[in-house]
PDB file of C-alpha atoms in Angstrom:
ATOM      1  CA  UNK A   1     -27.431  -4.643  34.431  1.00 85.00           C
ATOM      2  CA  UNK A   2     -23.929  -5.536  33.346  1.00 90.00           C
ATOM      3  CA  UNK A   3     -22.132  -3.780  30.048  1.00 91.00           C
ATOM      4  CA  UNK A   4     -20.238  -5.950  28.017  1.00 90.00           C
ATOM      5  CA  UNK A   5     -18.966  -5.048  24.388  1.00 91.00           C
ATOM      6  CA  UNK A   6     -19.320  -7.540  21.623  1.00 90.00           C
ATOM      7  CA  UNK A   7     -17.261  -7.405  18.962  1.00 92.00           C
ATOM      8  CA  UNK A   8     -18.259  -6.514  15.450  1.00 92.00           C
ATOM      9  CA  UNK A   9     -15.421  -6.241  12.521  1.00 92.00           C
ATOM     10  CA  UNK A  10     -16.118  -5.275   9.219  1.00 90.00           C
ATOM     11  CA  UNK A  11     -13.727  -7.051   6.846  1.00 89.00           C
ATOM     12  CA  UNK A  12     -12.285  -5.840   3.247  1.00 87.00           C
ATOM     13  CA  UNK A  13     -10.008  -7.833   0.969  1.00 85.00           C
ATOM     14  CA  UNK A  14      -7.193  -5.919  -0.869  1.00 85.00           C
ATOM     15  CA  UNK A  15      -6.547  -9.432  -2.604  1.00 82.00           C
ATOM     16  CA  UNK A  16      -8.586 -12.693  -3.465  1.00 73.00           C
ATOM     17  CA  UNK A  17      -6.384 -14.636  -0.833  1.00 81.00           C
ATOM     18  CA  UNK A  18      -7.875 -11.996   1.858  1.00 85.00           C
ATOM     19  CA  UNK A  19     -10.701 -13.886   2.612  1.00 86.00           C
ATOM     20  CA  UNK A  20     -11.627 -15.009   5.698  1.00 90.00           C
ATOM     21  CA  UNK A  21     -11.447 -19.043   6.207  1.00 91.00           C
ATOM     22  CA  UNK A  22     -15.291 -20.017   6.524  1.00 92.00           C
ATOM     23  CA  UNK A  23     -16.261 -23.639   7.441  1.00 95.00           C
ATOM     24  CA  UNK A  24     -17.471 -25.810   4.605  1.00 92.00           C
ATOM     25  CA  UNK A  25     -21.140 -25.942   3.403  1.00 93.00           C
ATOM     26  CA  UNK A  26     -22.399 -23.793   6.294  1.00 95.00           C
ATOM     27  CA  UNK A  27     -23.664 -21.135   4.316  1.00 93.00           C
ATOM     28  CA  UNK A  28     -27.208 -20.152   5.913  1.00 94.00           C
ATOM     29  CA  UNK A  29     -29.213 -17.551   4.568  1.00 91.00           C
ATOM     30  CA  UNK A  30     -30.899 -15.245   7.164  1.00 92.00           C
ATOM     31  CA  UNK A  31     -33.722 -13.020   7.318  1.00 92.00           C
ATOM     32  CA  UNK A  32     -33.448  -9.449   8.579  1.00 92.00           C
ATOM     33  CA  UNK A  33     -36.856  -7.161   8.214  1.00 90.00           C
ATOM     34  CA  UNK A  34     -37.411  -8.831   5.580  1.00 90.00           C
ATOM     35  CA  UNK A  35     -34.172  -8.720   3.861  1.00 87.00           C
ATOM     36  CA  UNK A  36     -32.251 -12.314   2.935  1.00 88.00           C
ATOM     37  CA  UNK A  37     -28.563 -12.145   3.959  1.00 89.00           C
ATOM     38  CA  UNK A  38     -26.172 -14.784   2.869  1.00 92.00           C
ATOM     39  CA  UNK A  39     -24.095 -16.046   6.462  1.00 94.00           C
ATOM     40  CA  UNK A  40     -21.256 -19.086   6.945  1.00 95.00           C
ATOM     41  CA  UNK A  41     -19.389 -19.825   9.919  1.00 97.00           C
ATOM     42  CA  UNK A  42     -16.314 -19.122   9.913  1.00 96.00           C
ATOM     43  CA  UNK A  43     -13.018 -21.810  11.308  1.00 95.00           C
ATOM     44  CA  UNK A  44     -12.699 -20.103  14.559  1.00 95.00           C
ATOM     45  CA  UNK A  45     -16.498 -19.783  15.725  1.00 96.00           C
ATOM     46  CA  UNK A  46     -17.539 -16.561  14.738  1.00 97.00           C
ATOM     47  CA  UNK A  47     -20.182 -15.847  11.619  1.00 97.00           C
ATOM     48  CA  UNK A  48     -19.540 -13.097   8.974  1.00 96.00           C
ATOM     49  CA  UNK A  49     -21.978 -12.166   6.308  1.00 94.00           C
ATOM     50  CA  UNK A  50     -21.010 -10.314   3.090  1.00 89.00           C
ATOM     51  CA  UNK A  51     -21.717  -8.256   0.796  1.00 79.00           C
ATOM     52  CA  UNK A  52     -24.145  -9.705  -1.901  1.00 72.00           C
ATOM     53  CA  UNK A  53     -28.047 -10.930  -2.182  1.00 64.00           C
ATOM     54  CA  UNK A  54     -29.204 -14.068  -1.801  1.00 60.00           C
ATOM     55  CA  UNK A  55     -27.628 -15.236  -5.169  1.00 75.00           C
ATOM     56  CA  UNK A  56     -24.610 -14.675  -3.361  1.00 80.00           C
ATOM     57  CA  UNK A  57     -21.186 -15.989  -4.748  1.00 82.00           C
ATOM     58  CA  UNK A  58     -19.111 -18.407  -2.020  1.00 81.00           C
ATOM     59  CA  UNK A  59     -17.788 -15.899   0.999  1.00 81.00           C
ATOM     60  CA  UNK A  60     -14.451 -16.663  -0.382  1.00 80.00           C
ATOM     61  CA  UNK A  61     -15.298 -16.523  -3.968  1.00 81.00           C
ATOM     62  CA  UNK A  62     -12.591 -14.005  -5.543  1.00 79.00           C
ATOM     63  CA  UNK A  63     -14.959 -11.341  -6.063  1.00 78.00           C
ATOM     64  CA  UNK A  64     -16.108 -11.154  -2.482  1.00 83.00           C
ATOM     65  CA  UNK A  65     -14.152  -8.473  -1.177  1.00 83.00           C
ATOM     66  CA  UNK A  66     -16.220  -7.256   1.850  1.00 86.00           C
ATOM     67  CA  UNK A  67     -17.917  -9.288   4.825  1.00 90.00           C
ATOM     68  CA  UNK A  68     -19.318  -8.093   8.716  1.00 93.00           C
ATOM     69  CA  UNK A  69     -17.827 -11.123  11.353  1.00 96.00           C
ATOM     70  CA  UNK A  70     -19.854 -11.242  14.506  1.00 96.00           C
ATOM     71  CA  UNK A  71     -20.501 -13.541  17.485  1.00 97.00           C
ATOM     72  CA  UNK A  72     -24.173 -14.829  15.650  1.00 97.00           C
ATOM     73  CA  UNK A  73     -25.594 -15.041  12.051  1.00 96.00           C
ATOM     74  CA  UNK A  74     -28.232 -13.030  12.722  1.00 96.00           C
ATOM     75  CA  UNK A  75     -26.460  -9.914  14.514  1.00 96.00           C
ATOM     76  CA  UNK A  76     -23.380 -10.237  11.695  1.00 96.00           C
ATOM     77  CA  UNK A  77     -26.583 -10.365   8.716  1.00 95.00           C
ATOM     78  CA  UNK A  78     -28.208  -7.522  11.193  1.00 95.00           C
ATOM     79  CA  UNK A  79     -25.071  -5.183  10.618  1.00 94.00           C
ATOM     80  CA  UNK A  80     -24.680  -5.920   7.355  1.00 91.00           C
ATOM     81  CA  UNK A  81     -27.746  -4.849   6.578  1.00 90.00           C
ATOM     82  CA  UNK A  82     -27.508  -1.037   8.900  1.00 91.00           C
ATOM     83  CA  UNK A  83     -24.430  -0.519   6.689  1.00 89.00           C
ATOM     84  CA  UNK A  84     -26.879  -1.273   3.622  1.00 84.00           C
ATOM     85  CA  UNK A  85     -29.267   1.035   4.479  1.00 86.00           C
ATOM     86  CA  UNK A  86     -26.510   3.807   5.343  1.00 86.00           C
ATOM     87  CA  UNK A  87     -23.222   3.257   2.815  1.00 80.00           C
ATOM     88  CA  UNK A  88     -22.014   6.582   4.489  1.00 85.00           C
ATOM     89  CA  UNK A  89     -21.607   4.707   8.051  1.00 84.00           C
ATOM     90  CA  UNK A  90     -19.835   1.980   6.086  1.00 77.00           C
ATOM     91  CA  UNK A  91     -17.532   4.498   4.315  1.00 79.00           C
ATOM     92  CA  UNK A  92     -16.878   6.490   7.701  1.00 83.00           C
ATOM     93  CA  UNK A  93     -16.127   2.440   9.120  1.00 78.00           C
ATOM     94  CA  UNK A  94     -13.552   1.394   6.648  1.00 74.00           C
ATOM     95  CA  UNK A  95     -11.311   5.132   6.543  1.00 77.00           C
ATOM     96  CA  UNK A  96     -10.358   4.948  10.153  1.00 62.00           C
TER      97      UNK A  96
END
């Protein structure tokens, strides 16, 4: 078996204009244990979901302030929703 790393970043806005450029209309809601996470693609081929239900303002709506950008949907909604369940490992994420 061959290791590889994939990268993960977890993304926070200290303005409105922070947001991440996301391709148009290609919001795509995914399911994760039964748990809907709002996705989009962003401009240079990665995903990122963020931080809000399925009602979910636009990912660069001004008071979107946090997304997850992965390789996938599903392994960007996957994270997204690990750092739901454990705010702690998101806290200990963003002070480094």
């Amino acid at each position: 078996m061959t290791e590889r790393s994939v990268q993960i970043e977890v993304l926070i806005a200290d303005s409105p204009e922070d947001a991440p450029a996301v391709e148009t209309d290609s919001r795509v809601d995914v399911s994760v244990n039964g748990q809907m996470y709002p996705t989009a693609k962003l401009v240079d081929g990665r995903y990122v979901a963020w931080w809000f239900g399925p009602t979910a303002p636009a990912p660069d709506s001004s008071v979107t302030s946090e997304w997850v950008a992965a390789p996938t949907r599903y392994l960007a909604a996957a994270t997204l929703g690990e750092l739901w369940e454990n705010p702690a490992s998101f806290d200990t994420l963003t002070e480094a």
